[in-house]
Amino acid sequence: MVPTVPAVPCADPRGDPFLRTRFALPARPATFLRRQRLVDHLDRARGTPLTLLNGAAGAGKTLLAADWSAGLRPPVAWLTVEAGDRRPGVFWAYVLQALRACGAPASDAVGAPADATGVDQRLLATLAAELNDRDRPVVLVLDEYDRVTAPEVAEQLGFVLRHAGRGLHLVLVTRTEPLLPLHRYRAAGELTEIRAAELAFTSDEAVALLELHGLSLPVPAARALVDRTRGWAAGLRLSALAALESADPELYLKEFEADRSTVADFLLAEVLKGQPEETQGLLLRVSVLERFCPELADALTLRTDAEPVLAGLHRDNAFVEHLGHSWYQLHPLFAEILRAHLRERLPRLEPELHRRAARWLRRSGLLPETLVHGAAAGDWDFAAGALVDDLAIGQLFTGLRSGALTELFSRMGPEARSPATDLVRAARDLSRHDLGHGLARLRRAEEHPPDDTPEAAPEPAAVQLSCALLEALAARLTGCPQQAERAAEAADELRQHVPAHLLDKHPELTALLLTHLGSARLWAGRFEDARAALTTAAGAPGGASTVLPREDSMEQLALLDYLSGWPGRAERKALAAVSEAERAGLPQPSGSGIGQLVLAAVAVERHELGRAQALLDEAARLPAGTRDPVTAAGRALATARLLLVRGKPRDAVEAADPAVRTAVVSPWAAGHEALVASAAHLAEGRPDEAAEALKGVSGDQPACAVEAAAIQIAAGRTGAAIDLLDSIRTGGRAGPTVTVRAALVRAQAAQRAGETAAARSFVAQALLDARRERLRRPFLDAGTWIRPLLATAPLHELAAGWLTPGSPRPGEQPPPESPPSPLVAVELSGRERDVLERLARMMSTEEVAADLYVSVNTVKTHLKSVYRKLAVNRRGDAVRRARDLGML
């Protein structure tokens, strides 16, 4: 029996011939990039009956499906859907023709639709049964399926897919959500979805795509382009084609104006102009926003229909991205183009849109966006008023947004004249330590009458509390503790008159107030009061919003510990401050640099001079503390100490001056400056002047007093040294740098009095206290008298390994005999070494002076210093001692 050959229709039910181009795979251009990760995903998708390729116009869906289909074994049916396929009869006629075109025709039993507006259910059931009987399944790709909008067509397609079983793998390429019940397919594990996020090009893929266009782009530049286009395929291709026409393609791709490119033509034609007039108006107006919700969109359009419109745009992949919780954003390039289109079509509307947005956002409590749109509208009184009214002025100083806020308000012009704008200007000036302008603007804000416009004017209590914060900062920068106390008292009173939820929302306000108060108290030498305020600030809640005051307060607490004689505690707090800033994502080093200065001073105490210098250099790169008295004094202290140790007393005296003008003198800063001056006099052979310089040092500053006692005894004034030690008032247990130096002073006094046992006892006490903290400097500064004591058995064991070389281990050979190394490497200045080298060549004082082009008196001054440091009294002894130490 001869099989019957089914009659092949040559026309659709309307009588129109079938268009063969609709069954052909789209051609891939020479610049097409095969993305294997997506091809592999489509291959895996054949394990499910339905695959959905869903993305915006130009996302690369069609070319991806065509490239994948071309690599499959037949039968693969391709159909490009058109608008006429909304009628069921036409749609199924084309589906049947696509099956014939791929070599998988339906039998005569299926038949063909005779009516464009409908299709026989028997046809669909027979088609599904025949597909189910196939040995090799048919892959059916329906491109541009978003053109199918008839529910009955979607229902019929679902019926065939469900009953075709493994005989059909359906691929829908669409811009919108198909009407099929996707939730059922997902629940049954019968759906594979490839959506916009996966279709987006990666940076590496973008580089490869641009290379196909003849463009070589570094990965960072490609990453920036991908960020701007969100990996949108058409945007990348169109940008690449335009860049080829540019003299500098890389610069073009970095800076091209989206609204003046072929990208704009594509998006306007494919997305905007296909929308109803009302929807176009909404898109143009929300383009001024980084993100928007339906209520905010309604405020801009003065309509009430934004919710369904936005949901539909997102569902249709119309470059409206859903952020969750009813918030949306436009694709960045689309937003750029729409903003340009808005300025062209409605040139004077943009400022008004920003103004409407700012007011809606302020009512909704969204301060950051309120400020952005208030600034964009040029309404600076409103923006500054919102900042102050929200108690957020502290955000200009701390938090991860402080730089952005400072930049935003830097555009504020002189026409803005309200208490709030004066406060913002004052905050900006004081943050840069511009006291002249900052204080003038602060006074103007405090004296300015309240604004009668309720929309622009913040609450008076919010203004006054902001003033208190700036007063505390000004007090800190001017070294005026009384002013800081008044500001803190005013702030305590004002907190009762502002909403509690705002105080909870802005913990940085209280943290900054306490930090400034603590710093002013620290400057004044009120250590315990300072510690109380700074400890509370260091424990402030708020995460990133309080990170800078927390870091600042911890660094000042570290300085407090150092000044109280606790270097280990100081080091731990300074390092904790660095960790706090790192966890918050701040660049390192950050802040004022107090922490680095404390670590440098501790390194000097441990005789780690290279580390000390590196830390000082690091702190010098931070300009923030140049006008802060505490930071300036801390820098002066650490720098001068290092210079003294390195044998540069004159440089140390110059560095010891903090060079800041303050309302009151800091007792500890003045005490350390006096110590440096005294040490310099002593180093240069002027013991009387050294003692005179110490007259202002008292027992109220234990660390200063004990160092002053050490200088007094080195100058031969044992009684004055002991009296000074006896006057020390610590108010508690003294720290190691105090106890170690005090014990060494008493040991030297006992040694001079012939009380060797007492001297050894004091040195043992000093070694025990110093060993825990690795304090080497006090012993290095002690001089030669201590060496015989350290050579005794009990003291030698206490010093071994950290202060002096340790004994060899069992079985280890002792080192060869060599001259005993000094406890501390004697540090001579460069000029002192020059003099010493000429002494070794038997040159007279006059010859040394002539050779170095200095006066005879200058040579004699250097000789005195060399003799003191080497603990000798004659030239010959100095040369022999220097050779023993390996200095010649």
PDB file of C-alpha atoms in Angstrom, residues 580-796:
ATOM      1  CA  GLU A 580      37.556  49.969  64.155  1.00  0.00           C
ATOM      2  CA  ALA A 581      38.159  52.165  61.117  1.00  0.00           C
ATOM      3  CA  GLU A 582      39.144  49.210  58.936  1.00  0.00           C
ATOM      4  CA  ARG A 583      35.969  47.315  59.831  1.00  0.00           C
ATOM      5  CA  ALA A 584      33.904  50.319  58.771  1.00  0.00           C
ATOM      6  CA  GLY A 585      35.676  50.469  55.410  1.00  0.00           C
ATOM      7  CA  LEU A 586      37.557  53.712  56.016  1.00  0.00           C
ATOM      8  CA  PRO A 587      40.892  54.175  54.222  1.00  0.00           C
ATOM      9  CA  GLN A 588      43.978  53.655  56.339  1.00  0.00           C
ATOM     10  CA  PRO A 589      45.433  55.649  57.881  1.00  0.00           C
ATOM     11  CA  SER A 590      42.375  57.752  58.640  1.00  0.00           C
ATOM     12  CA  GLY A 591      41.327  60.385  61.166  1.00  0.00           C
ATOM     13  CA  SER A 592      43.696  62.885  62.758  1.00  0.00           C
ATOM     14  CA  GLY A 593      46.676  60.561  63.198  1.00  0.00           C
ATOM     15  CA  ILE A 594      46.724  60.599  67.022  1.00  0.00           C
ATOM     16  CA  GLY A 595      46.874  56.808  67.030  1.00  0.00           C
ATOM     17  CA  GLN A 596      49.989  56.752  64.837  1.00  0.00           C
ATOM     18  CA  LEU A 597      51.608  59.376  67.061  1.00  0.00           C
ATOM     19  CA  VAL A 598      50.922  57.337  70.191  1.00  0.00           C
ATOM     20  CA  LEU A 599      52.336  54.215  68.558  1.00  0.00           C
ATOM     21  CA  ALA A 600      55.415  56.202  67.537  1.00  0.00           C
ATOM     22  CA  ALA A 601      55.943  57.455  71.099  1.00  0.00           C
ATOM     23  CA  VAL A 602      55.584  53.911  72.437  1.00  0.00           C
ATOM     24  CA  ALA A 603      58.098  52.701  69.839  1.00  0.00           C
ATOM     25  CA  VAL A 604      60.597  55.290  71.117  1.00  0.00           C
ATOM     26  CA  GLU A 605      60.129  53.988  74.675  1.00  0.00           C
ATOM     27  CA  ARG A 606      60.959  50.516  73.359  1.00  0.00           C
ATOM     28  CA  HIS A 607      63.881  51.830  71.334  1.00  0.00           C
ATOM     29  CA  GLU A 608      62.290  50.772  68.023  1.00  0.00           C
ATOM     30  CA  LEU A 609      63.451  53.900  66.266  1.00  0.00           C
ATOM     31  CA  GLY A 610      62.847  52.806  62.683  1.00  0.00           C
ATOM     32  CA  ARG A 611      59.248  51.930  63.483  1.00  0.00           C
ATOM     33  CA  ALA A 612      58.810  55.226  65.313  1.00  0.00           C
ATOM     34  CA  GLN A 613      60.001  57.198  62.300  1.00  0.00           C
ATOM     35  CA  ALA A 614      57.749  55.260  59.920  1.00  0.00           C
ATOM     36  CA  LEU A 615      54.732  55.963  62.127  1.00  0.00           C
ATOM     37  CA  LEU A 616      55.564  59.652  62.336  1.00  0.00           C
ATOM     38  CA  ASP A 617      55.882  59.801  58.558  1.00  0.00           C
ATOM     39  CA  GLU A 618      52.505  58.091  58.239  1.00  0.00           C
ATOM     40  CA  ALA A 619      50.869  60.565  60.603  1.00  0.00           C
ATOM     41  CA  ALA A 620      52.440  63.495  58.746  1.00  0.00           C
ATOM     42  CA  ARG A 621      50.462  62.546  55.640  1.00  0.00           C
ATOM     43  CA  LEU A 622      47.222  63.279  57.498  1.00  0.00           C
ATOM     44  CA  PRO A 623      46.472  67.028  57.495  1.00  0.00           C
ATOM     45  CA  ALA A 624      43.372  66.688  59.693  1.00  0.00           C
ATOM     46  CA  GLY A 625      45.194  67.245  62.968  1.00  0.00           C
ATOM     47  CA  THR A 626      47.348  70.233  62.087  1.00  0.00           C
ATOM     48  CA  ARG A 627      45.077  72.676  63.948  1.00  0.00           C
ATOM     49  CA  ASP A 628      43.839  70.318  66.662  1.00  0.00           C
ATOM     50  CA  PRO A 629      45.800  71.191  69.840  1.00  0.00           C
ATOM     51  CA  VAL A 630      45.862  67.654  71.236  1.00  0.00           C
ATOM     52  CA  THR A 631      47.048  66.166  67.950  1.00  0.00           C
ATOM     53  CA  ALA A 632      49.595  68.930  67.439  1.00  0.00           C
ATOM     54  CA  ALA A 633      50.963  68.426  70.953  1.00  0.00           C
ATOM     55  CA  GLY A 634      51.071  64.660  70.460  1.00  0.00           C
ATOM     56  CA  ARG A 635      53.010  65.097  67.229  1.00  0.00           C
ATOM     57  CA  ALA A 636      55.413  67.528  68.933  1.00  0.00           C
ATOM     58  CA  LEU A 637      55.956  65.126  71.830  1.00  0.00           C
ATOM     59  CA  ALA A 638      56.675  62.022  69.710  1.00  0.00           C
ATOM     60  CA  THR A 639      58.847  63.865  67.185  1.00  0.00           C
ATOM     61  CA  ALA A 640      60.919  65.653  69.829  1.00  0.00           C
ATOM     62  CA  ARG A 641      61.537  62.450  71.766  1.00  0.00           C
ATOM     63  CA  LEU A 642      62.794  60.680  68.671  1.00  0.00           C
ATOM     64  CA  LEU A 643      65.083  63.572  67.797  1.00  0.00           C
ATOM     65  CA  LEU A 644      66.513  63.624  71.326  1.00  0.00           C
ATOM     66  CA  VAL A 645      67.269  59.926  71.179  1.00  0.00           C
ATOM     67  CA  ARG A 646      68.995  60.425  67.859  1.00  0.00           C
ATOM     68  CA  GLY A 647      71.263  63.072  69.300  1.00  0.00           C
ATOM     69  CA  LYS A 648      69.618  66.136  67.747  1.00  0.00           C
ATOM     70  CA  PRO A 649      68.720  68.291  70.753  1.00  0.00           C
ATOM     71  CA  ARG A 650      68.337  71.584  68.894  1.00  0.00           C
ATOM     72  CA  ASP A 651      65.980  69.996  66.346  1.00  0.00           C
ATOM     73  CA  ALA A 652      64.116  68.395  69.236  1.00  0.00           C
ATOM     74  CA  VAL A 653      63.575  71.768  70.943  1.00  0.00           C
ATOM     75  CA  GLU A 654      62.192  73.219  67.731  1.00  0.00           C
ATOM     76  CA  ALA A 655      59.899  70.204  67.177  1.00  0.00           C
ATOM     77  CA  ALA A 656      58.627  70.253  70.781  1.00  0.00           C
ATOM     78  CA  ASP A 657      56.598  73.425  70.194  1.00  0.00           C
ATOM     79  CA  PRO A 658      53.052  72.434  69.044  1.00  0.00           C
ATOM     80  CA  ALA A 659      52.754  75.793  67.266  1.00  0.00           C
ATOM     81  CA  VAL A 660      49.029  76.214  67.992  1.00  0.00           C
ATOM     82  CA  ARG A 661      47.298  79.128  69.672  1.00  0.00           C
ATOM     83  CA  THR A 662      44.881  78.113  72.423  1.00  0.00           C
ATOM     84  CA  ALA A 663      42.737  79.741  75.081  1.00  0.00           C
ATOM     85  CA  VAL A 664      44.471  77.898  77.920  1.00  0.00           C
ATOM     86  CA  VAL A 665      47.895  76.316  78.294  1.00  0.00           C
ATOM     87  CA  SER A 666      47.969  72.536  78.474  1.00  0.00           C
ATOM     88  CA  PRO A 667      49.980  71.458  81.537  1.00  0.00           C
ATOM     89  CA  TRP A 668      51.159  68.182  80.006  1.00  0.00           C
ATOM     90  CA  ALA A 669      52.032  69.736  76.654  1.00  0.00           C
ATOM     91  CA  ALA A 670      53.958  72.517  78.409  1.00  0.00           C
ATOM     92  CA  GLY A 671      55.595  69.980  80.723  1.00  0.00           C
ATOM     93  CA  HIS A 672      56.896  67.848  77.862  1.00  0.00           C
ATOM     94  CA  GLU A 673      58.110  70.928  76.008  1.00  0.00           C
ATOM     95  CA  ALA A 674      60.051  71.924  79.150  1.00  0.00           C
ATOM     96  CA  LEU A 675      61.499  68.414  79.433  1.00  0.00           C
ATOM     97  CA  VAL A 676      62.815  68.558  75.878  1.00  0.00           C
ATOM     98  CA  ALA A 677      64.353  71.985  76.435  1.00  0.00           C
ATOM     99  CA  SER A 678      65.966  70.776  79.660  1.00  0.00           C
ATOM    100  CA  ALA A 679      67.306  67.621  78.029  1.00  0.00           C
ATOM    101  CA  ALA A 680      68.756  69.706  75.215  1.00  0.00           C
ATOM    102  CA  HIS A 681      70.530  71.995  77.707  1.00  0.00           C
ATOM    103  CA  LEU A 682      71.935  68.972  79.502  1.00  0.00           C
ATOM    104  CA  ALA A 683      73.071  67.350  76.249  1.00  0.00           C
ATOM    105  CA  GLU A 684      74.942  70.507  75.378  1.00  0.00           C
ATOM    106  CA  GLY A 685      76.677  70.684  78.742  1.00  0.00           C
ATOM    107  CA  ARG A 686      74.511  73.302  80.505  1.00  0.00           C
ATOM    108  CA  PRO A 687      73.203  71.643  83.666  1.00  0.00           C
ATOM    109  CA  ASP A 688      72.135  74.893  85.325  1.00  0.00           C
ATOM    110  CA  GLU A 689      69.998  75.875  82.359  1.00  0.00           C
ATOM    111  CA  ALA A 690      68.619  72.330  82.305  1.00  0.00           C
ATOM    112  CA  ALA A 691      67.508  72.642  85.918  1.00  0.00           C
ATOM    113  CA  GLU A 692      66.060  76.103  85.297  1.00  0.00           C
ATOM    114  CA  ALA A 693      63.915  74.787  82.424  1.00  0.00           C
ATOM    115  CA  LEU A 694      62.247  72.299  84.777  1.00  0.00           C
ATOM    116  CA  LYS A 695      60.859  74.839  87.215  1.00  0.00           C
ATOM    117  CA  GLY A 696      57.366  74.601  85.754  1.00  0.00           C
ATOM    118  CA  VAL A 697      57.178  70.796  86.086  1.00  0.00           C
ATOM    119  CA  SER A 698      55.323  69.571  89.185  1.00  0.00           C
ATOM    120  CA  GLY A 699      54.060  66.336  90.664  1.00  0.00           C
ATOM    121  CA  ASP A 700      50.620  66.955  89.149  1.00  0.00           C
ATOM    122  CA  GLN A 701      51.999  65.528  85.892  1.00  0.00           C
ATOM    123  CA  PRO A 702      53.609  62.240  87.015  1.00  0.00           C
ATOM    124  CA  ALA A 703      55.140  61.276  83.658  1.00  0.00           C
ATOM    125  CA  CYS A 704      56.688  64.715  83.257  1.00  0.00           C
ATOM    126  CA  ALA A 705      57.787  64.874  86.886  1.00  0.00           C
ATOM    127  CA  VAL A 706      59.627  61.565  86.867  1.00  0.00           C
ATOM    128  CA  GLU A 707      61.468  62.451  83.661  1.00  0.00           C
ATOM    129  CA  ALA A 708      62.320  65.814  85.143  1.00  0.00           C
ATOM    130  CA  ALA A 709      63.740  64.008  88.185  1.00  0.00           C
ATOM    131  CA  ALA A 710      65.914  61.882  85.871  1.00  0.00           C
ATOM    132  CA  ILE A 711      67.266  65.038  84.238  1.00  0.00           C
ATOM    133  CA  GLN A 712      67.887  66.645  87.641  1.00  0.00           C
ATOM    134  CA  ILE A 713      69.934  63.723  88.853  1.00  0.00           C
ATOM    135  CA  ALA A 714      71.859  63.587  85.564  1.00  0.00           C
ATOM    136  CA  ALA A 715      72.647  67.251  86.165  1.00  0.00           C
ATOM    137  CA  GLY A 716      74.020  66.343  89.571  1.00  0.00           C
ATOM    138  CA  ARG A 717      71.052  67.591  91.608  1.00  0.00           C
ATOM    139  CA  THR A 718      70.180  64.450  93.550  1.00  0.00           C
ATOM    140  CA  GLY A 719      68.198  66.214  96.281  1.00  0.00           C
ATOM    141  CA  ALA A 720      66.027  68.087  93.782  1.00  0.00           C
ATOM    142  CA  ALA A 721      65.383  64.823  91.936  1.00  0.00           C
ATOM    143  CA  ILE A 722      64.206  62.996  95.079  1.00  0.00           C
ATOM    144  CA  ASP A 723      62.044  65.939  96.145  1.00  0.00           C
ATOM    145  CA  LEU A 724      60.363  65.936  92.763  1.00  0.00           C
ATOM    146  CA  LEU A 725      59.698  62.197  92.951  1.00  0.00           C
ATOM    147  CA  ASP A 726      58.222  62.590  96.404  1.00  0.00           C
ATOM    148  CA  SER A 727      55.824  65.258  95.127  1.00  0.00           C
ATOM    149  CA  ILE A 728      54.259  63.013  92.479  1.00  0.00           C
ATOM    150  CA  ARG A 729      50.529  62.439  92.856  1.00  0.00           C
ATOM    151  CA  THR A 730      49.222  59.689  90.625  1.00  0.00           C
ATOM    152  CA  GLY A 731      45.692  59.388  91.980  1.00  0.00           C
ATOM    153  CA  GLY A 732      46.047  55.625  91.564  1.00  0.00           C
ATOM    154  CA  ARG A 733      48.613  53.037  90.510  1.00  0.00           C
ATOM    155  CA  ALA A 734      51.297  54.676  88.383  1.00  0.00           C
ATOM    156  CA  GLY A 735      52.094  53.262  84.959  1.00  0.00           C
ATOM    157  CA  PRO A 736      55.347  51.460  84.080  1.00  0.00           C
ATOM    158  CA  THR A 737      57.040  54.400  82.369  1.00  0.00           C
ATOM    159  CA  VAL A 738      56.554  56.340  85.611  1.00  0.00           C
ATOM    160  CA  THR A 739      57.562  53.558  87.997  1.00  0.00           C
ATOM    161  CA  VAL A 740      60.546  52.406  85.919  1.00  0.00           C
ATOM    162  CA  ARG A 741      62.100  55.861  85.613  1.00  0.00           C
ATOM    163  CA  ALA A 742      61.321  56.669  89.244  1.00  0.00           C
ATOM    164  CA  ALA A 743      63.016  53.457  90.391  1.00  0.00           C
ATOM    165  CA  LEU A 744      66.072  54.190  88.234  1.00  0.00           C
ATOM    166  CA  VAL A 745      66.355  57.720  89.645  1.00  0.00           C
ATOM    167  CA  ARG A 746      66.206  56.383  93.204  1.00  0.00           C
ATOM    168  CA  ALA A 747      68.702  53.647  92.274  1.00  0.00           C
ATOM    169  CA  GLN A 748      71.178  56.207  90.961  1.00  0.00           C
ATOM    170  CA  ALA A 749      70.718  58.330  94.071  1.00  0.00           C
ATOM    171  CA  ALA A 750      71.338  55.281  96.259  1.00  0.00           C
ATOM    172  CA  GLN A 751      74.401  54.324  94.206  1.00  0.00           C
ATOM    173  CA  ARG A 752      75.876  57.783  94.652  1.00  0.00           C
ATOM    174  CA  ALA A 753      75.224  57.537  98.392  1.00  0.00           C
ATOM    175  CA  GLY A 754      77.087  54.219  98.499  1.00  0.00           C
ATOM    176  CA  GLU A 755      73.926  52.217  99.193  1.00  0.00           C
ATOM    177  CA  THR A 756      74.594  49.489  96.628  1.00  0.00           C
ATOM    178  CA  ALA A 757      72.039  47.012  97.966  1.00  0.00           C
ATOM    179  CA  ALA A 758      69.285  49.598  97.778  1.00  0.00           C
ATOM    180  CA  ALA A 759      70.399  50.571  94.271  1.00  0.00           C
ATOM    181  CA  ARG A 760      70.229  46.927  93.143  1.00  0.00           C
ATOM    182  CA  SER A 761      66.759  46.603  94.658  1.00  0.00           C
ATOM    183  CA  PHE A 762      65.496  49.662  92.798  1.00  0.00           C
ATOM    184  CA  VAL A 763      67.015  48.429  89.502  1.00  0.00           C
ATOM    185  CA  ALA A 764      65.409  44.999  90.025  1.00  0.00           C
ATOM    186  CA  GLN A 765      62.059  46.686  90.546  1.00  0.00           C
ATOM    187  CA  ALA A 766      62.582  48.742  87.370  1.00  0.00           C
ATOM    188  CA  LEU A 767      63.528  45.639  85.346  1.00  0.00           C
ATOM    189  CA  LEU A 768      60.453  43.755  86.476  1.00  0.00           C
ATOM    190  CA  ASP A 769      58.133  46.628  85.535  1.00  0.00           C
ATOM    191  CA  ALA A 770      59.916  47.310  82.241  1.00  0.00           C
ATOM    192  CA  ARG A 771      60.189  43.711  81.060  1.00  0.00           C
ATOM    193  CA  ARG A 772      56.426  43.305  80.688  1.00  0.00           C
ATOM    194  CA  GLU A 773      56.264  46.402  78.495  1.00  0.00           C
ATOM    195  CA  ARG A 774      59.654  45.949  76.752  1.00  0.00           C
ATOM    196  CA  LEU A 775      60.710  49.431  77.899  1.00  0.00           C
ATOM    197  CA  ARG A 776      64.355  49.825  76.906  1.00  0.00           C
ATOM    198  CA  ARG A 777      64.612  53.585  76.640  1.00  0.00           C
ATOM    199  CA  PRO A 778      64.755  54.407  80.386  1.00  0.00           C
ATOM    200  CA  PHE A 779      67.764  52.103  80.813  1.00  0.00           C
ATOM    201  CA  LEU A 780      69.467  53.513  77.720  1.00  0.00           C
ATOM    202  CA  ASP A 781      68.995  57.023  79.082  1.00  0.00           C
ATOM    203  CA  ALA A 782      70.311  56.043  82.522  1.00  0.00           C
ATOM    204  CA  GLY A 783      73.997  56.214  81.588  1.00  0.00           C
ATOM    205  CA  THR A 784      77.015  54.118  82.493  1.00  0.00           C
ATOM    206  CA  TRP A 785      76.446  53.905  86.249  1.00  0.00           C
ATOM    207  CA  ILE A 786      73.905  51.120  85.751  1.00  0.00           C
ATOM    208  CA  ARG A 787      76.170  48.685  83.896  1.00  0.00           C
ATOM    209  CA  PRO A 788      78.034  47.281  86.883  1.00  0.00           C
ATOM    210  CA  LEU A 789      74.730  46.632  88.595  1.00  0.00           C
ATOM    211  CA  LEU A 790      73.300  44.818  85.559  1.00  0.00           C
ATOM    212  CA  ALA A 791      76.377  42.607  85.484  1.00  0.00           C
ATOM    213  CA  THR A 792      75.427  41.089  88.854  1.00  0.00           C
ATOM    214  CA  ALA A 793      73.758  37.689  88.646  1.00  0.00           C
ATOM    215  CA  PRO A 794      70.169  38.447  89.760  1.00  0.00           C
ATOM    216  CA  LEU A 795      69.875  41.606  87.647  1.00  0.00           C
ATOM    217  CA  HIS A 796      71.616  40.036  84.666  1.00  0.00           C
TER     218      HIS A 796
END
